[in-house]
């Protein structure tokens, strides 16, 4: 699989994960708070945790899209700070990397 195809597949997965995360709650599900920890409190905590996950997914999605733009313009695989090639092992581990390890 070529680099852009791999990045496109990752982008598609991130978009799907975001759609699942931001889907409306099932009908009839409401959050209520009382004196005791209950289902409503658990749901509220889950939603707060989901916000952090959503922010991370959005950040990664932006990085993947930027990497695809670098593939298109021919600058993929070069550090955006020093211009040196990003080691293959780093790109294998993190295909959307925009900087070498020294400048990460």
PDB file of N, CA and C in Angstrom:
ATOM      1  N   UNK A   1       0.859  -1.180   0.000  1.00  0.00           N
ATOM      2  CA  UNK A   1       0.000   0.000   0.000  1.00  0.00           C
ATOM      3  C   UNK A   1       0.901   1.237   0.000  1.00  0.00           C
ATOM      4  N   UNK A   2       0.592   2.194  -0.836  1.00  0.00           N
ATOM      5  CA  UNK A   2       1.418   3.398  -0.880  1.00  0.00           C
ATOM      6  C   UNK A   2       1.093   4.316   0.300  1.00  0.00           C
ATOM      7  N   UNK A   3       1.932   5.294   0.501  1.00  0.00           N
ATOM      8  CA  UNK A   3       1.821   6.191   1.654  1.00  0.00           C
ATOM      9  C   UNK A   3       0.483   6.912   1.691  1.00  0.00           C
ATOM     10  N   UNK A   4       0.073   7.497   0.560  1.00  0.00           N
ATOM     11  CA  UNK A   4      -1.182   8.245   0.559  1.00  0.00           C
ATOM     12  C   UNK A   4      -2.364   7.335   0.826  1.00  0.00           C
ATOM     13  N   UNK A   5      -2.342   6.130   0.290  1.00  0.00           N
ATOM     14  CA  UNK A   5      -3.438   5.188   0.527  1.00  0.00           C
ATOM     15  C   UNK A   5      -3.505   4.794   2.004  1.00  0.00           C
ATOM     16  N   UNK A   6      -2.341   4.591   2.615  1.00  0.00           N
ATOM     17  CA  UNK A   6      -2.312   4.257   4.047  1.00  0.00           C
ATOM     18  C   UNK A   6      -2.834   5.418   4.884  1.00  0.00           C
ATOM     19  N   UNK A   7      -2.404   6.630   4.530  1.00  0.00           N
ATOM     20  CA  UNK A   7      -2.895   7.808   5.245  1.00  0.00           C
ATOM     21  C   UNK A   7      -4.392   7.999   5.022  1.00  0.00           C
ATOM     22  N   UNK A   8      -4.863   7.751   3.804  1.00  0.00           N
ATOM     23  CA  UNK A   8      -6.296   7.877   3.506  1.00  0.00           C
ATOM     24  C   UNK A   8      -7.103   6.883   4.328  1.00  0.00           C
ATOM     25  N   UNK A   9      -6.595   5.661   4.460  1.00  0.00           N
ATOM     26  CA  UNK A   9      -7.288   4.651   5.270  1.00  0.00           C
ATOM     27  C   UNK A   9      -7.339   5.078   6.732  1.00  0.00           C
ATOM     28  N   UNK A  10      -6.244   5.639   7.220  1.00  0.00           N
ATOM     29  CA  UNK A  10      -6.218   6.110   8.612  1.00  0.00           C
ATOM     30  C   UNK A  10      -7.171   7.291   8.792  1.00  0.00           C
ATOM     31  N   UNK A  11      -7.200   8.178   7.823  1.00  0.00           N
ATOM     32  CA  UNK A  11      -8.118   9.317   7.871  1.00  0.00           C
ATOM     33  C   UNK A  11      -9.566   8.828   7.924  1.00  0.00           C
ATOM     34  N   UNK A  12      -9.882   7.855   7.095  1.00  0.00           N
ATOM     35  CA  UNK A  12     -11.243   7.300   7.066  1.00  0.00           C
ATOM     36  C   UNK A  12     -11.614   6.698   8.419  1.00  0.00           C
ATOM     37  N   UNK A  13     -10.666   5.988   9.041  1.00  0.00           N
ATOM     38  CA  UNK A  13     -10.927   5.384  10.349  1.00  0.00           C
ATOM     39  C   UNK A  13     -11.136   6.462  11.418  1.00  0.00           C
ATOM     40  N   UNK A  14     -10.339   7.514  11.375  1.00  0.00           N
ATOM     41  CA  UNK A  14     -10.500   8.609  12.338  1.00  0.00           C
ATOM     42  C   UNK A  14     -11.866   9.281  12.180  1.00  0.00           C
ATOM     43  N   UNK A  15     -12.284   9.504  10.951  1.00  0.00           N
ATOM     44  CA  UNK A  15     -13.599  10.116  10.702  1.00  0.00           C
ATOM     45  C   UNK A  15     -14.702   9.209  11.240  1.00  0.00           C
ATOM     46  N   UNK A  16     -14.568   7.904  11.026  1.00  0.00           N
ATOM     47  CA  UNK A  16     -15.568   6.956  11.541  1.00  0.00           C
ATOM     48  C   UNK A  16     -15.581   6.958  13.070  1.00  0.00           C
ATOM     49  N   UNK A  17     -14.405   6.989  13.677  1.00  0.00           N
ATOM     50  CA  UNK A  17     -14.322   7.020  15.142  1.00  0.00           C
ATOM     51  C   UNK A  17     -14.968   8.291  15.694  1.00  0.00           C
ATOM     52  N   UNK A  18     -14.729   9.409  15.030  1.00  0.00           N
ATOM     53  CA  UNK A  18     -15.343  10.675  15.462  1.00  0.00           C
ATOM     54  C   UNK A  18     -16.862  10.624  15.320  1.00  0.00           C
ATOM     55  N   UNK A  19     -17.346  10.031  14.240  1.00  0.00           N
ATOM     56  CA  UNK A  19     -18.796   9.922  14.041  1.00  0.00           C
ATOM     57  C   UNK A  19     -19.425   9.086  15.147  1.00  0.00           C
ATOM     58  N   UNK A  20     -18.776   8.001  15.516  1.00  0.00           N
ATOM     59  CA  UNK A  20     -19.291   7.151  16.595  1.00  0.00           C
ATOM     60  C   UNK A  20     -19.281   7.904  17.915  1.00  0.00           C
ATOM     61  N   UNK A  21     -18.200   8.606  18.158  1.00  0.00           N
ATOM     62  CA  UNK A  21     -18.028   9.327  19.420  1.00  0.00           C
ATOM     63  C   UNK A  21     -19.027  10.467  19.570  1.00  0.00           C
ATOM     64  N   UNK A  22     -19.369  11.117  18.475  1.00  0.00           N
ATOM     65  CA  UNK A  22     -20.237  12.290  18.544  1.00  0.00           C
ATOM     66  C   UNK A  22     -21.698  11.982  18.204  1.00  0.00           C
ATOM     67  N   UNK A  23     -22.017  10.711  18.026  1.00  0.00           N
ATOM     68  CA  UNK A  23     -23.399  10.340  17.723  1.00  0.00           C
ATOM     69  C   UNK A  23     -24.314  10.718  18.885  1.00  0.00           C
ATOM     70  N   UNK A  24     -25.536  11.039  18.555  1.00  0.00           N
ATOM     71  CA  UNK A  24     -26.524  11.393  19.584  1.00  0.00           C
ATOM     72  C   UNK A  24     -26.763  10.190  20.492  1.00  0.00           C
ATOM     73  N   UNK A  25     -27.020  10.436  21.765  1.00  0.00           N
ATOM     74  CA  UNK A  25     -27.301   9.329  22.679  1.00  0.00           C
ATOM     75  C   UNK A  25     -28.603   8.634  22.287  1.00  0.00           C
ATOM     76  N   UNK A  26     -28.724   7.380  22.660  1.00  0.00           N
ATOM     77  CA  UNK A  26     -29.953   6.654  22.338  1.00  0.00           C
ATOM     78  C   UNK A  26     -31.183   7.367  22.906  1.00  0.00           C
ATOM     79  N   UNK A  27     -32.290   7.218  22.217  1.00  0.00           N
ATOM     80  CA  UNK A  27     -33.540   7.849  22.658  1.00  0.00           C
ATOM     81  C   UNK A  27     -33.876   7.411  24.081  1.00  0.00           C
ATOM     82  N   UNK A  28     -34.285   8.363  24.870  1.00  0.00           N
ATOM     83  CA  UNK A  28     -34.678   8.064  26.241  1.00  0.00           C
ATOM     84  C   UNK A  28     -33.532   8.106  27.237  1.00  0.00           C
ATOM     85  N   UNK A  29     -32.316   8.244  26.753  1.00  0.00           N
ATOM     86  CA  UNK A  29     -31.178   8.311  27.661  1.00  0.00           C
ATOM     87  C   UNK A  29     -31.008   9.754  28.110  1.00  0.00           C
ATOM     88  N   UNK A  30     -31.101   9.958  29.397  1.00  0.00           N
ATOM     89  CA  UNK A  30     -30.874  11.300  29.905  1.00  0.00           C
ATOM     90  C   UNK A  30     -29.953  11.227  31.107  1.00  0.00           C
ATOM     91  N   UNK A  31     -29.327  12.309  31.373  1.00  0.00           N
ATOM     92  CA  UNK A  31     -28.380  12.363  32.472  1.00  0.00           C
ATOM     93  C   UNK A  31     -29.015  13.138  33.610  1.00  0.00           C
ATOM     94  N   UNK A  32     -29.065  12.491  34.765  1.00  0.00           N
ATOM     95  CA  UNK A  32     -29.594  13.177  35.927  1.00  0.00           C
ATOM     96  C   UNK A  32     -28.634  12.959  37.090  1.00  0.00           C
ATOM     97  N   UNK A  33     -28.591  13.924  37.965  1.00  0.00           N
ATOM     98  CA  UNK A  33     -27.698  13.847  39.106  1.00  0.00           C
ATOM     99  C   UNK A  33     -28.528  13.842  40.378  1.00  0.00           C
ATOM    100  N   UNK A  34     -28.120  13.021  41.288  1.00  0.00           N
ATOM    101  CA  UNK A  34     -28.776  12.963  42.576  1.00  0.00           C
ATOM    102  C   UNK A  34     -27.721  12.974  43.654  1.00  0.00           C
ATOM    103  N   UNK A  35     -28.100  12.517  44.834  1.00  0.00           N
ATOM    104  CA  UNK A  35     -27.148  12.488  45.933  1.00  0.00           C
ATOM    105  C   UNK A  35     -26.187  11.305  45.823  1.00  0.00           C
ATOM    106  N   UNK A  36     -26.577  10.303  45.083  1.00  0.00           N
ATOM    107  CA  UNK A  36     -25.747   9.111  44.963  1.00  0.00           C
ATOM    108  C   UNK A  36     -25.239   8.968  43.538  1.00  0.00           C
ATOM    109  N   UNK A  37     -24.085   8.329  43.455  1.00  0.00           N
ATOM    110  CA  UNK A  37     -23.544   8.057  42.123  1.00  0.00           C
ATOM    111  C   UNK A  37     -24.416   6.986  41.489  1.00  0.00           C
ATOM    112  N   UNK A  38     -24.896   7.296  40.316  1.00  0.00           N
ATOM    113  CA  UNK A  38     -25.758   6.349  39.627  1.00  0.00           C
ATOM    114  C   UNK A  38     -25.475   6.364  38.147  1.00  0.00           C
ATOM    115  N   UNK A  39     -26.398   5.825  37.395  1.00  0.00           N
ATOM    116  CA  UNK A  39     -26.255   5.728  35.951  1.00  0.00           C
ATOM    117  C   UNK A  39     -26.036   7.095  35.305  1.00  0.00           C
ATOM    118  N   UNK A  40     -26.776   8.103  35.742  1.00  0.00           N
ATOM    119  CA  UNK A  40     -26.621   9.435  35.164  1.00  0.00           C
ATOM    120  C   UNK A  40     -25.237  10.000  35.384  1.00  0.00           C
ATOM    121  N   UNK A  41     -24.692   9.785  36.573  1.00  0.00           N
ATOM    122  CA  UNK A  41     -23.356  10.273  36.879  1.00  0.00           C
ATOM    123  C   UNK A  41     -22.322   9.541  36.035  1.00  0.00           C
ATOM    124  N   UNK A  42     -22.492   8.236  35.888  1.00  0.00           N
ATOM    125  CA  UNK A  42     -21.570   7.456  35.054  1.00  0.00           C
ATOM    126  C   UNK A  42     -21.607   7.933  33.612  1.00  0.00           C
ATOM    127  N   UNK A  43     -22.792   8.210  33.109  1.00  0.00           N
ATOM    128  CA  UNK A  43     -22.928   8.712  31.736  1.00  0.00           C
ATOM    129  C   UNK A  43     -22.255  10.072  31.581  1.00  0.00           C
ATOM    130  N   UNK A  44     -22.416  10.917  32.582  1.00  0.00           N
ATOM    131  CA  UNK A  44     -21.801  12.241  32.514  1.00  0.00           C
ATOM    132  C   UNK A  44     -20.278  12.135  32.504  1.00  0.00           C
ATOM    133  N   UNK A  45     -19.723  11.268  33.331  1.00  0.00           N
ATOM    134  CA  UNK A  45     -18.275  11.066  33.378  1.00  0.00           C
ATOM    135  C   UNK A  45     -17.795  10.504  32.039  1.00  0.00           C
ATOM    136  N   UNK A  46     -18.550   9.566  31.469  1.00  0.00           N
ATOM    137  CA  UNK A  46     -18.201   9.008  30.162  1.00  0.00           C
ATOM    138  C   UNK A  46     -18.172  10.103  29.094  1.00  0.00           C
ATOM    139  N   UNK A  47     -19.145  10.988  29.143  1.00  0.00           N
ATOM    140  CA  UNK A  47     -19.198  12.075  28.153  1.00  0.00           C
ATOM    141  C   UNK A  47     -18.014  13.023  28.306  1.00  0.00           C
ATOM    142  N   UNK A  48     -17.645  13.328  29.540  1.00  0.00           N
ATOM    143  CA  UNK A  48     -16.493  14.200  29.769  1.00  0.00           C
ATOM    144  C   UNK A  48     -15.205  13.552  29.251  1.00  0.00           C
ATOM    145  N   UNK A  49     -15.075  12.259  29.448  1.00  0.00           N
ATOM    146  CA  UNK A  49     -13.912  11.534  28.937  1.00  0.00           C
ATOM    147  C   UNK A  49     -13.909  11.550  27.414  1.00  0.00           C
ATOM    148  N   UNK A  50     -15.092  11.450  26.825  1.00  0.00           N
ATOM    149  CA  UNK A  50     -15.210  11.441  25.371  1.00  0.00           C
ATOM    150  C   UNK A  50     -14.734  12.760  24.759  1.00  0.00           C
ATOM    151  N   UNK A  51     -14.901  13.851  25.484  1.00  0.00           N
ATOM    152  CA  UNK A  51     -14.446  15.152  24.985  1.00  0.00           C
ATOM    153  C   UNK A  51     -12.930  15.133  24.777  1.00  0.00           C
ATOM    154  N   UNK A  52     -12.196  14.585  25.727  1.00  0.00           N
ATOM    155  CA  UNK A  52     -10.740  14.507  25.600  1.00  0.00           C
ATOM    156  C   UNK A  52     -10.352  13.602  24.430  1.00  0.00           C
ATOM    157  N   UNK A  53     -11.041  12.496  24.288  1.00  0.00           N
ATOM    158  CA  UNK A  53     -10.770  11.583  23.176  1.00  0.00           C
ATOM    159  C   UNK A  53     -11.071  12.271  21.854  1.00  0.00           C
ATOM    160  N   UNK A  54     -12.171  13.006  21.800  1.00  0.00           N
ATOM    161  CA  UNK A  54     -12.536  13.715  20.573  1.00  0.00           C
ATOM    162  C   UNK A  54     -11.457  14.725  20.189  1.00  0.00           C
ATOM    163  N   UNK A  55     -10.950  15.461  21.158  1.00  0.00           N
ATOM    164  CA  UNK A  55      -9.908  16.451  20.878  1.00  0.00           C
ATOM    165  C   UNK A  55      -8.663  15.773  20.309  1.00  0.00           C
ATOM    166  N   UNK A  56      -8.299  14.631  20.865  1.00  0.00           N
ATOM    167  CA  UNK A  56      -7.129  13.898  20.382  1.00  0.00           C
ATOM    168  C   UNK A  56      -7.369  13.382  18.955  1.00  0.00           C
ATOM    169  N   UNK A  57      -8.560  12.848  18.696  1.00  0.00           N
ATOM    170  CA  UNK A  57      -8.885  12.364  17.352  1.00  0.00           C
ATOM    171  C   UNK A  57      -8.863  13.500  16.334  1.00  0.00           C
ATOM    172  N   UNK A  58      -9.411  14.654  16.706  1.00  0.00           N
ATOM    173  CA  UNK A  58      -9.410  15.800  15.795  1.00  0.00           C
ATOM    174  C   UNK A  58      -7.990  16.274  15.495  1.00  0.00           C
ATOM    175  N   UNK A  59      -7.141  16.273  16.507  1.00  0.00           N
ATOM    176  CA  UNK A  59      -5.751  16.679  16.312  1.00  0.00           C
ATOM    177  C   UNK A  59      -5.031  15.706  15.377  1.00  0.00           C
ATOM    178  N   UNK A  60      -5.208  14.415  15.604  1.00  0.00           N
ATOM    179  CA  UNK A  60      -4.581  13.415  14.744  1.00  0.00           C
ATOM    180  C   UNK A  60      -5.120  13.509  13.327  1.00  0.00           C
ATOM    181  N   UNK A  61      -6.426  13.727  13.193  1.00  0.00           N
ATOM    182  CA  UNK A  61      -7.030  13.872  11.868  1.00  0.00           C
ATOM    183  C   UNK A  61      -6.408  15.050  11.116  1.00  0.00           C
ATOM    184  N   UNK A  62      -6.209  16.166  11.787  1.00  0.00           N
ATOM    185  CA  UNK A  62      -5.579  17.333  11.155  1.00  0.00           C
ATOM    186  C   UNK A  62      -4.153  17.000  10.717  1.00  0.00           C
ATOM    187  N   UNK A  63      -3.422  16.254  11.537  1.00  0.00           N
ATOM    188  CA  UNK A  63      -2.055  15.876  11.194  1.00  0.00           C
ATOM    189  C   UNK A  63      -2.027  14.926   9.988  1.00  0.00           C
ATOM    190  N   UNK A  64      -2.974  13.996   9.946  1.00  0.00           N
ATOM    191  CA  UNK A  64      -3.053  13.057   8.822  1.00  0.00           C
ATOM    192  C   UNK A  64      -3.381  13.815   7.535  1.00  0.00           C
ATOM    193  N   UNK A  65      -4.318  14.734   7.616  1.00  0.00           N
ATOM    194  CA  UNK A  65      -4.681  15.515   6.423  1.00  0.00           C
ATOM    195  C   UNK A  65      -3.505  16.372   5.960  1.00  0.00           C
ATOM    196  N   UNK A  66      -2.750  16.918   6.898  1.00  0.00           N
ATOM    197  CA  UNK A  66      -1.563  17.704   6.535  1.00  0.00           C
ATOM    198  C   UNK A  66      -0.513  16.801   5.882  1.00  0.00           C
ATOM    199  N   UNK A  67      -0.360  15.593   6.378  1.00  0.00           N
ATOM    200  CA  UNK A  67       0.590  14.652   5.780  1.00  0.00           C
ATOM    201  C   UNK A  67       0.179  14.297   4.355  1.00  0.00           C
ATOM    202  N   UNK A  68      -1.122  14.118   4.136  1.00  0.00           N
ATOM    203  CA  UNK A  68      -1.593  13.829   2.780  1.00  0.00           C
ATOM    204  C   UNK A  68      -1.311  15.011   1.852  1.00  0.00           C
ATOM    205  N   UNK A  69      -1.417  16.225   2.366  1.00  0.00           N
ATOM    206  CA  UNK A  69      -1.090  17.408   1.559  1.00  0.00           C
ATOM    207  C   UNK A  69       0.399  17.419   1.226  1.00  0.00           C
ATOM    208  N   UNK A  70       1.242  16.995   2.184  1.00  0.00           N
ATOM    209  CA  UNK A  70       2.680  16.935   1.920  1.00  0.00           C
ATOM    210  C   UNK A  70       3.001  15.862   0.886  1.00  0.00           C
ATOM    211  N   UNK A  71       2.265  14.752   0.919  1.00  0.00           N
ATOM    212  CA  UNK A  71       2.445  13.725  -0.114  1.00  0.00           C
ATOM    213  C   UNK A  71       2.136  14.338  -1.474  1.00  0.00           C
ATOM    214  N   UNK A  72       1.031  15.060  -1.553  1.00  0.00           N
ATOM    215  CA  UNK A  72       0.593  15.658  -2.825  1.00  0.00           C
ATOM    216  C   UNK A  72       1.580  16.686  -3.351  1.00  0.00           C
ATOM    217  N   UNK A  73       2.191  17.467  -2.437  1.00  0.00           N
ATOM    218  CA  UNK A  73       3.098  18.512  -2.927  1.00  0.00           C
ATOM    219  C   UNK A  73       4.567  18.076  -2.956  1.00  0.00           C
ATOM    220  N   UNK A  74       4.823  16.816  -2.598  1.00  0.00           N
ATOM    221  CA  UNK A  74       6.176  16.278  -2.702  1.00  0.00           C
ATOM    222  C   UNK A  74       7.092  16.548  -1.536  1.00  0.00           C
ATOM    223  N   UNK A  75       6.564  17.073  -0.434  1.00  0.00           N
ATOM    224  CA  UNK A  75       7.421  17.368   0.716  1.00  0.00           C
ATOM    225  C   UNK A  75       7.298  16.328   1.831  1.00  0.00           C
ATOM    226  N   UNK A  76       6.507  15.296   1.606  1.00  0.00           N
ATOM    227  CA  UNK A  76       6.323  14.247   2.620  1.00  0.00           C
ATOM    228  C   UNK A  76       7.663  13.566   2.914  1.00  0.00           C
ATOM    229  N   UNK A  77       7.903  13.296   4.186  1.00  0.00           N
ATOM    230  CA  UNK A  77       9.113  12.587   4.585  1.00  0.00           C
ATOM    231  C   UNK A  77      10.294  13.490   4.895  1.00  0.00           C
ATOM    232  N   UNK A  78      10.081  14.792   4.829  1.00  0.00           N
ATOM    233  CA  UNK A  78      11.130  15.756   5.164  1.00  0.00           C
ATOM    234  C   UNK A  78      10.690  16.535   6.401  1.00  0.00           C
ATOM    235  N   UNK A  79      11.635  16.755   7.295  1.00  0.00           N
ATOM    236  CA  UNK A  79      11.356  17.508   8.520  1.00  0.00           C
ATOM    237  C   UNK A  79      10.984  18.942   8.154  1.00  0.00           C
ATOM    238  N   UNK A  80       9.910  19.432   8.740  1.00  0.00           N
ATOM    239  CA  UNK A  80       9.469  20.793   8.463  1.00  0.00           C
ATOM    240  C   UNK A  80      10.354  21.844   9.130  1.00  0.00           C
ATOM    241  N   UNK A  81      11.228  21.436  10.033  1.00  0.00           N
ATOM    242  CA  UNK A  81      12.117  22.377  10.705  1.00  0.00           C
ATOM    243  C   UNK A  81      13.469  22.444   9.996  1.00  0.00           C
ATOM    244  N   UNK A  82      14.127  21.284   9.826  1.00  0.00           N
ATOM    245  CA  UNK A  82      15.482  21.283   9.278  1.00  0.00           C
ATOM    246  C   UNK A  82      15.548  20.853   7.814  1.00  0.00           C
ATOM    247  N   UNK A  83      14.485  20.267   7.296  1.00  0.00           N
ATOM    248  CA  UNK A  83      14.463  19.845   5.901  1.00  0.00           C
ATOM    249  C   UNK A  83      15.130  18.513   5.635  1.00  0.00           C
ATOM    250  N   UNK A  84      15.705  17.912   6.666  1.00  0.00           N
ATOM    251  CA  UNK A  84      16.347  16.601   6.503  1.00  0.00           C
ATOM    252  C   UNK A  84      15.279  15.510   6.397  1.00  0.00           C
ATOM    253  N   UNK A  85      15.639  14.378   5.773  1.00  0.00           N
ATOM    254  CA  UNK A  85      14.683  13.273   5.681  1.00  0.00           C
ATOM    255  C   UNK A  85      14.314  12.739   7.071  1.00  0.00           C
ATOM    256  N   UNK A  86      13.046  12.438   7.239  1.00  0.00           N
ATOM    257  CA  UNK A  86      12.572  11.811   8.480  1.00  0.00           C
ATOM    258  C   UNK A  86      12.885  10.320   8.350  1.00  0.00           C
ATOM    259  N   UNK A  87      13.529   9.714   9.356  1.00  0.00           N
ATOM    260  CA  UNK A  87      13.874   8.294   9.263  1.00  0.00           C
ATOM    261  C   UNK A  87      12.648   7.416   8.973  1.00  0.00           C
ATOM    262  N   UNK A  88      12.870   6.398   8.164  1.00  0.00           N
ATOM    263  CA  UNK A  88      11.788   5.495   7.759  1.00  0.00           C
ATOM    264  C   UNK A  88      11.097   4.862   8.965  1.00  0.00           C
ATOM    265  N   UNK A  89      11.859   4.529   9.989  1.00  0.00           N
ATOM    266  CA  UNK A  89      11.266   3.902  11.178  1.00  0.00           C
ATOM    267  C   UNK A  89      10.269   4.844  11.846  1.00  0.00           C
ATOM    268  N   UNK A  90      10.588   6.122  11.870  1.00  0.00           N
ATOM    269  CA  UNK A  90       9.652   7.099  12.467  1.00  0.00           C
ATOM    270  C   UNK A  90       8.392   7.195  11.624  1.00  0.00           C
ATOM    271  N   UNK A  91       8.557   7.246  10.309  1.00  0.00           N
ATOM    272  CA  UNK A  91       7.386   7.330   9.430  1.00  0.00           C
ATOM    273  C   UNK A  91       6.560   6.049   9.469  1.00  0.00           C
ATOM    274  N   UNK A  92       7.230   4.924   9.720  1.00  0.00           N
ATOM    275  CA  UNK A  92       6.502   3.669   9.857  1.00  0.00           C
ATOM    276  C   UNK A  92       5.640   3.689  11.109  1.00  0.00           C
ATOM    277  N   UNK A  93       6.209   4.197  12.194  1.00  0.00           N
ATOM    278  CA  UNK A  93       5.494   4.246  13.469  1.00  0.00           C
ATOM    279  C   UNK A  93       4.437   5.338  13.488  1.00  0.00           C
ATOM    280  N   UNK A  94       4.730   6.434  12.827  1.00  0.00           N
ATOM    281  CA  UNK A  94       3.841   7.595  12.845  1.00  0.00           C
ATOM    282  C   UNK A  94       3.861   8.220  11.447  1.00  0.00           C
ATOM    283  N   UNK A  95       3.079   7.661  10.516  1.00  0.00           N
ATOM    284  CA  UNK A  95       3.138   8.091   9.113  1.00  0.00           C
ATOM    285  C   UNK A  95       2.821   9.568   8.887  1.00  0.00           C
ATOM    286  N   UNK A  96       2.177  10.201   9.828  1.00  0.00           N
ATOM    287  CA  UNK A  96       1.824  11.615   9.676  1.00  0.00           C
ATOM    288  C   UNK A  96       2.872  12.539  10.302  1.00  0.00           C
ATOM    289  N   UNK A  97       4.001  11.981  10.741  1.00  0.00           N
ATOM    290  CA  UNK A  97       5.049  12.796  11.360  1.00  0.00           C
ATOM    291  C   UNK A  97       5.513  13.884  10.407  1.00  0.00           C
ATOM    292  N   UNK A  98       5.648  15.091  10.934  1.00  0.00           N
ATOM    293  CA  UNK A  98       6.064  16.241  10.131  1.00  0.00           C
ATOM    294  C   UNK A  98       7.477  16.699  10.503  1.00  0.00           C
ATOM    295  N   UNK A  99       8.026  16.114  11.556  1.00  0.00           N
ATOM    296  CA  UNK A  99       9.347  16.522  12.031  1.00  0.00           C
ATOM    297  C   UNK A  99      10.185  15.291  12.356  1.00  0.00           C
ATOM    298  N   UNK A 100      11.461  15.453  12.239  1.00  0.00           N
ATOM    299  CA  UNK A 100      12.380  14.397  12.638  1.00  0.00           C
ATOM    300  C   UNK A 100      12.344  14.286  14.173  1.00  0.00           C
ATOM    301  N   UNK A 101      12.965  13.248  14.695  1.00  0.00           N
ATOM    302  CA  UNK A 101      12.945  13.027  16.145  1.00  0.00           C
ATOM    303  C   UNK A 101      13.596  14.199  16.879  1.00  0.00           C
ATOM    304  N   UNK A 102      14.681  14.719  16.338  1.00  0.00           N
ATOM    305  CA  UNK A 102      15.379  15.834  16.980  1.00  0.00           C
ATOM    306  C   UNK A 102      14.476  17.058  17.146  1.00  0.00           C
ATOM    307  N   UNK A 103      13.579  17.291  16.207  1.00  0.00           N
ATOM    308  CA  UNK A 103      12.725  18.484  16.253  1.00  0.00           C
ATOM    309  C   UNK A 103      11.283  18.198  16.670  1.00  0.00           C
ATOM    310  N   UNK A 104      11.020  16.976  17.067  1.00  0.00           N
ATOM    311  CA  UNK A 104       9.646  16.611  17.456  1.00  0.00           C
ATOM    312  C   UNK A 104       9.228  17.278  18.743  1.00  0.00           C
TER     313      UNK A 104
END
